mmCIF file of C-alpha atoms in Angstrom:
data_model
loop_
_atom_site.group_PDB
_atom_site.id
_atom_site.type_symbol
_atom_site.label_atom_id
_atom_site.label_comp_id
_atom_site.label_asym_id
_atom_site.label_seq_id
_atom_site.Cartn_x
_atom_site.Cartn_y
_atom_site.Cartn_z
ATOM 1 C CA UNK U 1 -2.567 -70.336 19.202
ATOM 2 C CA UNK U 2 -2.765 -66.938 19.832
ATOM 3 C CA UNK U 3 -4.135 -65.874 23.470
ATOM 4 C CA UNK U 4 -5.876 -62.994 22.644
ATOM 5 C CA UNK U 5 -8.423 -64.347 20.602
ATOM 6 C CA UNK U 6 -12.072 -64.815 20.847
ATOM 7 C CA UNK U 7 -13.990 -67.410 20.851
ATOM 8 C CA UNK U 8 -15.613 -67.303 17.463
ATOM 9 C CA UNK U 9 -11.709 -67.066 16.066
ATOM 10 C CA UNK U 10 -11.178 -70.565 18.166
ATOM 11 C CA UNK U 11 -13.641 -71.728 17.029
ATOM 12 C CA UNK U 12 -12.618 -71.185 13.375
ATOM 13 C CA UNK U 13 -9.195 -72.839 13.915
ATOM 14 C CA UNK U 14 -10.549 -75.768 15.839
ATOM 15 C CA UNK U 15 -12.567 -76.516 12.996
ATOM 16 C CA UNK U 16 -10.008 -75.698 10.293
ATOM 17 C CA UNK U 17 -7.432 -77.499 11.665
ATOM 18 C CA UNK U 18 -9.299 -80.265 12.637
ATOM 19 C CA UNK U 19 -7.750 -80.365 16.231
ATOM 20 C CA UNK U 20 -7.754 -83.508 18.206
ATOM 21 C CA UNK U 21 -6.048 -82.189 21.262
ATOM 22 C CA UNK U 22 -6.523 -78.499 23.143
ATOM 23 C CA UNK U 23 -3.823 -78.424 25.920
ATOM 24 C CA UNK U 24 -4.990 -75.075 27.467
ATOM 25 C CA UNK U 25 -3.562 -72.809 30.623
ATOM 26 C CA UNK U 26 -6.841 -72.395 33.396
ATOM 27 C CA UNK U 27 -7.022 -68.890 33.199
ATOM 28 C CA UNK U 28 -7.224 -68.736 29.201
ATOM 29 C CA UNK U 29 -10.153 -71.977 29.889
ATOM 30 C CA UNK U 30 -13.068 -69.199 29.694
ATOM 31 C CA UNK U 31 -12.295 -68.255 26.326
ATOM 32 C CA UNK U 32 -12.618 -71.380 25.009
ATOM 33 C CA UNK U 33 -15.573 -73.149 26.665
ATOM 34 C CA UNK U 34 -18.381 -71.864 25.292
ATOM 35 C CA UNK U 35 -17.483 -73.210 22.380
ATOM 36 C CA UNK U 36 -16.404 -77.097 22.821
ATOM 37 C CA UNK U 37 -19.208 -78.810 23.030
ATOM 38 C CA UNK U 38 -19.632 -77.444 18.666
ATOM 39 C CA UNK U 39 -16.507 -79.881 18.111
ATOM 40 C CA UNK U 40 -16.631 -82.590 15.794
ATOM 41 C CA UNK U 41 -13.305 -83.580 15.688
ATOM 42 C CA UNK U 42 -11.803 -82.314 19.708
ATOM 43 C CA UNK U 43 -11.670 -85.474 21.275
ATOM 44 C CA UNK U 44 -9.578 -84.225 24.512
ATOM 45 C CA UNK U 45 -8.872 -80.944 26.507
ATOM 46 C CA UNK U 46 -6.198 -81.107 28.884
ATOM 47 C CA UNK U 47 -6.317 -77.689 31.173
ATOM 48 C CA UNK U 48 -2.982 -76.540 33.026
ATOM 49 C CA UNK U 49 -3.686 -75.579 36.399
ATOM 50 C CA UNK U 50 -7.094 -76.771 38.149
ATOM 51 C CA UNK U 51 -9.183 -78.558 36.058
ATOM 52 C CA UNK U 52 -13.050 -78.669 35.903
ATOM 53 C CA UNK U 53 -14.021 -82.662 37.022
ATOM 54 C CA UNK U 54 -15.003 -83.424 33.773
ATOM 55 C CA UNK U 55 -11.848 -82.011 32.112
ATOM 56 C CA UNK U 56 -8.087 -83.735 32.079
ATOM 57 C CA UNK U 57 -5.928 -82.040 34.297
ATOM 58 C CA UNK U 58 -1.871 -81.361 33.069
ATOM 59 C CA UNK U 59 -0.831 -82.836 36.202
ATOM 60 C CA UNK U 60 -2.287 -86.023 36.123
ATOM 61 C CA UNK U 61 -2.332 -86.573 32.454
ATOM 62 C CA UNK U 62 1.412 -86.633 32.788
ATOM 63 C CA UNK U 63 1.869 -88.317 35.831
ATOM 64 C CA UNK U 64 1.319 -91.466 34.421
ATOM 65 C CA UNK U 65 4.230 -91.006 31.813
ATOM 66 C CA UNK U 66 7.847 -92.406 32.228
ATOM 67 C CA UNK U 67 10.196 -90.040 33.425
ATOM 68 C CA UNK U 68 12.579 -91.034 30.264
ATOM 69 C CA UNK U 69 12.936 -88.664 27.304
ATOM 70 C CA UNK U 70 13.073 -90.996 24.176
ATOM 71 C CA UNK U 71 12.710 -89.306 20.967
ATOM 72 C CA UNK U 72 9.572 -89.713 18.871
ATOM 73 C CA UNK U 73 9.845 -91.242 15.329
ATOM 74 C CA UNK U 74 9.866 -88.103 13.379
ATOM 75 C CA UNK U 75 11.267 -87.625 9.769
ATOM 76 C CA UNK U 76 12.195 -84.550 8.323
ATOM 77 C CA UNK U 77 9.512 -84.321 5.716
ATOM 78 C CA UNK U 78 6.801 -84.903 9.206
ATOM 79 C CA UNK U 79 4.721 -82.072 10.429
ATOM 80 C CA UNK U 80 6.047 -79.853 13.587
ATOM 81 C CA UNK U 81 3.870 -77.173 14.028
ATOM 82 C CA UNK U 82 0.885 -75.630 12.417
ATOM 83 C CA UNK U 83 0.758 -71.982 12.845
ATOM 84 C CA UNK U 84 -1.737 -69.593 11.599
ATOM 85 C CA UNK U 85 -1.292 -66.542 10.087
ATOM 86 C CA UNK U 86 -3.020 -63.442 11.259
ATOM 87 C CA UNK U 87 -6.161 -62.734 9.138
ATOM 88 C CA UNK U 88 -5.007 -59.305 7.196
ATOM 89 C CA UNK U 89 -5.942 -60.472 3.586
ATOM 90 C CA UNK U 90 -9.202 -62.862 4.975
ATOM 91 C CA UNK U 91 -9.308 -65.598 7.230
ATOM 92 C CA UNK U 92 -6.301 -66.475 8.575
ATOM 93 C CA UNK U 93 -4.160 -69.934 7.153
ATOM 94 C CA UNK U 94 -2.738 -72.338 9.064
ATOM 95 C CA UNK U 95 0.425 -73.090 7.753
ATOM 96 C CA UNK U 96 2.450 -76.574 8.414
ATOM 97 C CA UNK U 97 6.005 -76.560 8.628
ATOM 98 C CA UNK U 98 8.148 -79.734 8.947
ATOM 99 C CA UNK U 99 10.483 -80.907 11.073
ATOM 100 C CA UNK U 100 13.536 -79.963 8.556
ATOM 101 C CA UNK U 101 12.516 -76.139 8.668
ATOM 102 C CA UNK U 102 12.379 -75.054 12.223
ATOM 103 C CA UNK U 103 16.608 -76.195 11.954
ATOM 104 C CA UNK U 104 16.742 -74.425 8.626
ATOM 105 C CA UNK U 105 15.526 -71.164 9.755
ATOM 106 C CA UNK U 106 17.513 -71.651 12.926
ATOM 107 C CA UNK U 107 20.819 -72.518 11.320
ATOM 108 C CA UNK U 108 20.135 -69.653 8.030
ATOM 109 C CA UNK U 109 18.778 -66.551 10.304
ATOM 110 C CA UNK U 110 19.944 -67.298 14.223
ATOM 111 C CA UNK U 111 23.110 -69.000 13.536
ATOM 112 C CA UNK U 112 24.235 -67.265 9.773
ATOM 113 C CA UNK U 113 22.674 -64.112 10.090
ATOM 114 C CA UNK U 114 22.799 -63.256 13.912
ATOM 115 C CA UNK U 115 25.487 -64.615 15.162
ATOM 116 C CA UNK U 116 24.442 -66.527 17.697
ATOM 117 C CA UNK U 117 26.032 -68.412 20.309
ATOM 118 C CA UNK U 118 25.898 -70.587 23.181
ATOM 119 C CA UNK U 119 26.825 -67.437 25.315
ATOM 120 C CA UNK U 120 24.331 -65.274 24.318
ATOM 121 C CA UNK U 121 20.703 -64.510 25.518
ATOM 122 C CA UNK U 122 18.326 -63.061 23.935
ATOM 123 C CA UNK U 123 14.870 -61.751 24.888
ATOM 124 C CA UNK U 124 11.726 -60.913 22.730
ATOM 125 C CA UNK U 125 8.508 -58.805 23.317
ATOM 126 C CA UNK U 126 6.984 -60.625 20.834
ATOM 127 C CA UNK U 127 4.959 -63.725 22.448
ATOM 128 C CA UNK U 128 6.079 -67.777 21.714
ATOM 129 C CA UNK U 129 2.751 -67.997 19.091
ATOM 130 C CA UNK U 130 4.091 -65.821 16.834
ATOM 131 C CA UNK U 131 6.665 -67.313 14.555
ATOM 132 C CA UNK U 132 8.587 -64.190 15.206
ATOM 133 C CA UNK U 133 8.725 -64.649 18.956
ATOM 134 C CA UNK U 134 8.794 -68.621 18.435
ATOM 135 C CA UNK U 135 12.292 -68.542 16.045
ATOM 136 C CA UNK U 136 13.657 -65.621 18.079
ATOM 137 C CA UNK U 137 13.533 -66.388 21.449
ATOM 138 C CA UNK U 138 12.966 -70.327 21.622
ATOM 139 C CA UNK U 139 14.117 -72.388 18.508
ATOM 140 C CA UNK U 140 17.115 -70.298 17.451
ATOM 141 C CA UNK U 141 18.443 -70.592 20.838
ATOM 142 C CA UNK U 142 17.967 -74.082 21.148
ATOM 143 C CA UNK U 143 19.841 -74.731 18.174
ATOM 144 C CA UNK U 144 22.702 -73.009 19.200
ATOM 145 C CA UNK U 145 22.677 -74.582 23.374
ATOM 146 C CA UNK U 146 22.183 -70.430 24.211
ATOM 147 C CA UNK U 147 19.166 -69.296 27.007
ATOM 148 C CA UNK U 148 16.301 -67.042 26.701
ATOM 149 C CA UNK U 149 14.149 -65.109 28.714
ATOM 150 C CA UNK U 150 10.686 -65.785 28.575
ATOM 151 C CA UNK U 151 8.311 -62.677 29.814
ATOM 152 C CA UNK U 152 4.471 -63.469 30.531
ATOM 153 C CA UNK U 153 3.669 -59.259 30.749
ATOM 154 C CA UNK U 154 2.334 -57.027 28.132
ATOM 155 C CA UNK U 155 5.031 -55.894 25.330
ATOM 156 C CA UNK U 156 3.204 -52.774 25.080
ATOM 157 C CA UNK U 157 4.181 -51.143 27.883
ATOM 158 C CA UNK U 158 8.002 -49.993 26.985
ATOM 159 C CA UNK U 159 8.934 -50.280 30.736
ATOM 160 C CA UNK U 160 8.032 -53.825 31.191
ATOM 161 C CA UNK U 161 10.289 -55.016 28.680
ATOM 162 C CA UNK U 162 13.553 -52.194 29.675
ATOM 163 C CA UNK U 163 13.211 -54.052 33.022
ATOM 164 C CA UNK U 164 13.627 -57.325 31.350
ATOM 165 C CA UNK U 165 16.493 -56.259 29.761
ATOM 166 C CA UNK U 166 18.578 -54.442 32.457
ATOM 167 C CA UNK U 167 16.981 -57.407 35.126
ATOM 168 C CA UNK U 168 18.451 -60.160 33.228
ATOM 169 C CA UNK U 169 20.338 -58.636 30.919
ATOM 170 C CA UNK U 170 19.862 -60.484 27.314
ATOM 171 C CA UNK U 171 22.805 -59.975 24.521
ATOM 172 C CA UNK U 172 19.889 -60.027 21.671
ATOM 173 C CA UNK U 173 16.450 -57.948 21.944
ATOM 174 C CA UNK U 174 13.955 -58.464 19.204
ATOM 175 C CA UNK U 175 11.292 -55.858 18.934
ATOM 176 C CA UNK U 176 8.794 -54.069 16.589
ATOM 177 C CA UNK U 177 9.636 -50.527 15.112
ATOM 178 C CA UNK U 178 6.710 -49.502 17.428
ATOM 179 C CA UNK U 179 8.346 -51.151 20.351
ATOM 180 C CA UNK U 180 11.507 -49.315 20.141
ATOM 181 C CA UNK U 181 9.686 -45.975 19.394
ATOM 182 C CA UNK U 182 8.135 -46.438 22.692
ATOM 183 C CA UNK U 183 10.762 -47.306 24.461
ATOM 184 C CA UNK U 184 13.078 -44.159 23.391
ATOM 185 C CA UNK U 185 9.807 -42.593 24.780
ATOM 186 C CA UNK U 186 10.376 -43.350 28.063
ATOM 187 C CA UNK U 187 11.706 -40.279 30.335
ATOM 188 C CA UNK U 188 15.408 -41.287 30.801
ATOM 189 C CA UNK U 189 15.079 -44.621 29.521
ATOM 190 C CA UNK U 190 18.758 -44.897 28.672
ATOM 191 C CA UNK U 191 20.202 -43.801 32.303
ATOM 192 C CA UNK U 192 17.191 -45.833 34.195
ATOM 193 C CA UNK U 193 17.908 -49.400 32.186
ATOM 194 C CA UNK U 194 21.032 -50.860 31.587
ATOM 195 C CA UNK U 195 21.015 -52.043 28.490
ATOM 196 C CA UNK U 196 25.426 -52.400 28.336
ATOM 197 C CA UNK U 197 24.762 -56.467 27.802
ATOM 198 C CA UNK U 198 22.531 -56.463 24.684
ATOM 199 C CA UNK U 199 25.239 -56.562 21.217
ATOM 200 C CA UNK U 200 22.740 -56.722 18.525
ATOM 201 C CA UNK U 201 18.850 -55.782 18.066
ATOM 202 C CA UNK U 202 16.266 -56.957 15.426
ATOM 203 C CA UNK U 203 13.157 -55.717 14.135
ATOM 204 C CA UNK U 204 10.130 -57.100 12.421
ATOM 205 C CA UNK U 205 6.312 -56.921 12.173
ATOM 206 C CA UNK U 206 6.191 -53.950 10.539
ATOM 207 C CA UNK U 207 8.754 -51.925 8.480
ATOM 208 C CA UNK U 208 11.614 -49.692 10.400
ATOM 209 C CA UNK U 209 11.694 -46.274 9.899
ATOM 210 C CA UNK U 210 15.034 -45.037 8.823
ATOM 211 C CA UNK U 211 14.689 -41.837 11.512
ATOM 212 C CA UNK U 212 13.380 -44.568 14.720
ATOM 213 C CA UNK U 213 17.076 -46.256 13.089
ATOM 214 C CA UNK U 214 19.220 -43.398 13.779
ATOM 215 C CA UNK U 215 17.686 -42.450 17.132
ATOM 216 C CA UNK U 216 18.222 -45.790 18.437
ATOM 217 C CA UNK U 217 21.583 -46.056 17.310
ATOM 218 C CA UNK U 218 22.843 -42.295 18.421
ATOM 219 C CA UNK U 219 20.831 -43.313 21.975
ATOM 220 C CA UNK U 220 22.249 -46.801 22.392
ATOM 221 C CA UNK U 221 24.823 -47.501 19.980
ATOM 222 C CA UNK U 222 23.031 -50.615 18.808
ATOM 223 C CA UNK U 223 22.937 -51.227 15.698
ATOM 224 C CA UNK U 224 18.987 -52.888 14.334
ATOM 225 C CA UNK U 225 19.303 -55.706 12.045
ATOM 226 C CA UNK U 226 15.416 -55.030 9.962
ATOM 227 C CA UNK U 227 13.896 -57.787 8.546
ATOM 228 C CA UNK U 228 10.570 -59.186 6.733
ATOM 229 C CA UNK U 229 9.270 -62.322 8.097
ATOM 230 C CA UNK U 230 5.975 -64.318 7.300
ATOM 231 C CA UNK U 231 4.436 -67.479 8.789
ATOM 232 C CA UNK U 232 4.574 -69.048 5.647
ATOM 233 C CA UNK U 233 8.277 -69.053 6.525
ATOM 234 C CA UNK U 234 8.322 -69.633 10.013
ATOM 235 C CA UNK U 235 10.782 -66.334 10.455
ATOM 236 C CA UNK U 236 12.604 -63.378 8.426
ATOM 237 C CA UNK U 237 13.592 -64.384 5.087
ATOM 238 C CA UNK U 238 14.845 -60.985 3.853
ATOM 239 C CA UNK U 239 16.986 -58.351 6.016
ATOM 240 C CA UNK U 240 20.123 -56.336 6.701
ATOM 241 C CA UNK U 241 23.076 -58.531 7.774
ATOM 242 C CA UNK U 242 26.139 -57.858 10.804
ATOM 243 C CA UNK U 243 28.084 -54.466 9.473
ATOM 244 C CA UNK U 244 25.921 -54.074 6.387
ATOM 245 C CA UNK U 245 22.990 -52.042 7.336
ATOM 246 C CA UNK U 246 20.888 -50.162 5.141
ATOM 247 C CA UNK U 247 18.703 -47.881 7.751
ATOM 248 C CA UNK U 248 14.912 -47.806 6.049
ATOM 249 C CA UNK U 249 14.936 -50.816 4.459
ATOM 250 C CA UNK U 250 15.318 -55.057 4.356
ATOM 251 C CA UNK U 251 17.863 -55.908 2.376
ATOM 252 C CA UNK U 252 19.938 -58.675 1.001
ATOM 253 C CA UNK U 253 18.461 -62.217 0.710
ATOM 254 C CA UNK U 254 19.787 -64.650 4.025
ATOM 255 C CA UNK U 255 21.711 -66.351 1.758
ATOM 256 C CA UNK U 256 23.482 -62.939 1.404
ATOM 257 C CA UNK U 257 25.166 -61.744 -1.846
ATOM 258 C CA UNK U 258 26.506 -64.653 -2.859
ATOM 259 C CA UNK U 259 23.119 -66.578 -2.873
ATOM 260 C CA UNK U 260 21.038 -68.074 -6.001
ATOM 261 C CA UNK U 261 18.341 -66.934 -4.170
ATOM 262 C CA UNK U 262 16.591 -63.388 -5.770
ATOM 263 C CA UNK U 263 13.078 -61.395 -4.573
ATOM 264 C CA UNK U 264 11.401 -60.201 -7.260
ATOM 265 C CA UNK U 265 7.244 -58.460 -7.296
ATOM 266 C CA UNK U 266 5.059 -60.368 -9.804
ATOM 267 C CA UNK U 267 2.100 -59.593 -11.580
ATOM 268 C CA UNK U 268 -0.093 -62.031 -10.606
ATOM 269 C CA UNK U 269 -0.034 -63.607 -14.465
ATOM 270 C CA UNK U 270 1.106 -67.081 -14.578
ATOM 271 C CA UNK U 271 4.321 -65.958 -16.603
ATOM 272 C CA UNK U 272 4.517 -62.797 -14.492
ATOM 273 C CA UNK U 273 6.809 -59.956 -14.840
ATOM 274 C CA UNK U 274 8.370 -57.900 -12.275
ATOM 275 C CA UNK U 275 5.600 -55.270 -11.524
ATOM 276 C CA UNK U 276 6.889 -51.456 -11.699
ATOM 277 C CA UNK U 277 7.306 -49.466 -8.365
ATOM 278 C CA UNK U 278 4.667 -49.347 -5.310
ATOM 279 C CA UNK U 279 2.108 -51.856 -8.138
ATOM 280 C CA UNK U 280 0.373 -54.552 -6.646
ATOM 281 C CA UNK U 281 1.945 -57.584 -7.366
ATOM 282 C CA UNK U 282 2.950 -61.480 -6.255
ATOM 283 C CA UNK U 283 5.814 -62.054 -4.108
#
């Protein structure tokens, strides 16, 4: 779950998901403690760090477990994650993703689109509770045997991200259009921070304006792959591709030009028809 939510929002998600076990860091315990007593489905609260006497400490919890890593007998259709949407169209929706979904998005986006290999190192401004961050900075590098840089600071401070790139030398950088604009607003950022290890940048979360794409390219020499993603499909499903960039738009479904995939905006009718430009519809 998003670590920046309020107690009422956590209360909604705990009840909506019928969560039975909650694992929470000691620094975030205060945000959920007021609503724990009113959870009809919650059976266990495990605290990472110092746990109150009435709750279970993570270290004590795992101390009884074997050190042998035995794979669980899961099926590809079993639920692996339940990710909540941002709630821009109402209450956040819990979206289940199966084990196979994580592999497929890593294969089609991370490997086929970005060309990730075991020699890459990824870094994302997006936190892991966003699927943009989970996919790009955890699952995708895991899938190909690459490494990733995890970061506990605020991505809203441009110098935080630039310092990480300078220090840990990633090859792939994920950020939002606003994030790229903020980075370029840092005085002498190109001279102050070494970005030479980056081979490609990725943008999602909002539309990437063409002027930002061109300015970033001019200042750094780096291309930005612009993508459209959604929690419902886990990660990016429409994007530019390496060496095929159309600044100001995200083009090409992930299957590429030979794919059978078509993206249409339809009228909200049973037999929907494509809508005209700038009209509301259903994807």
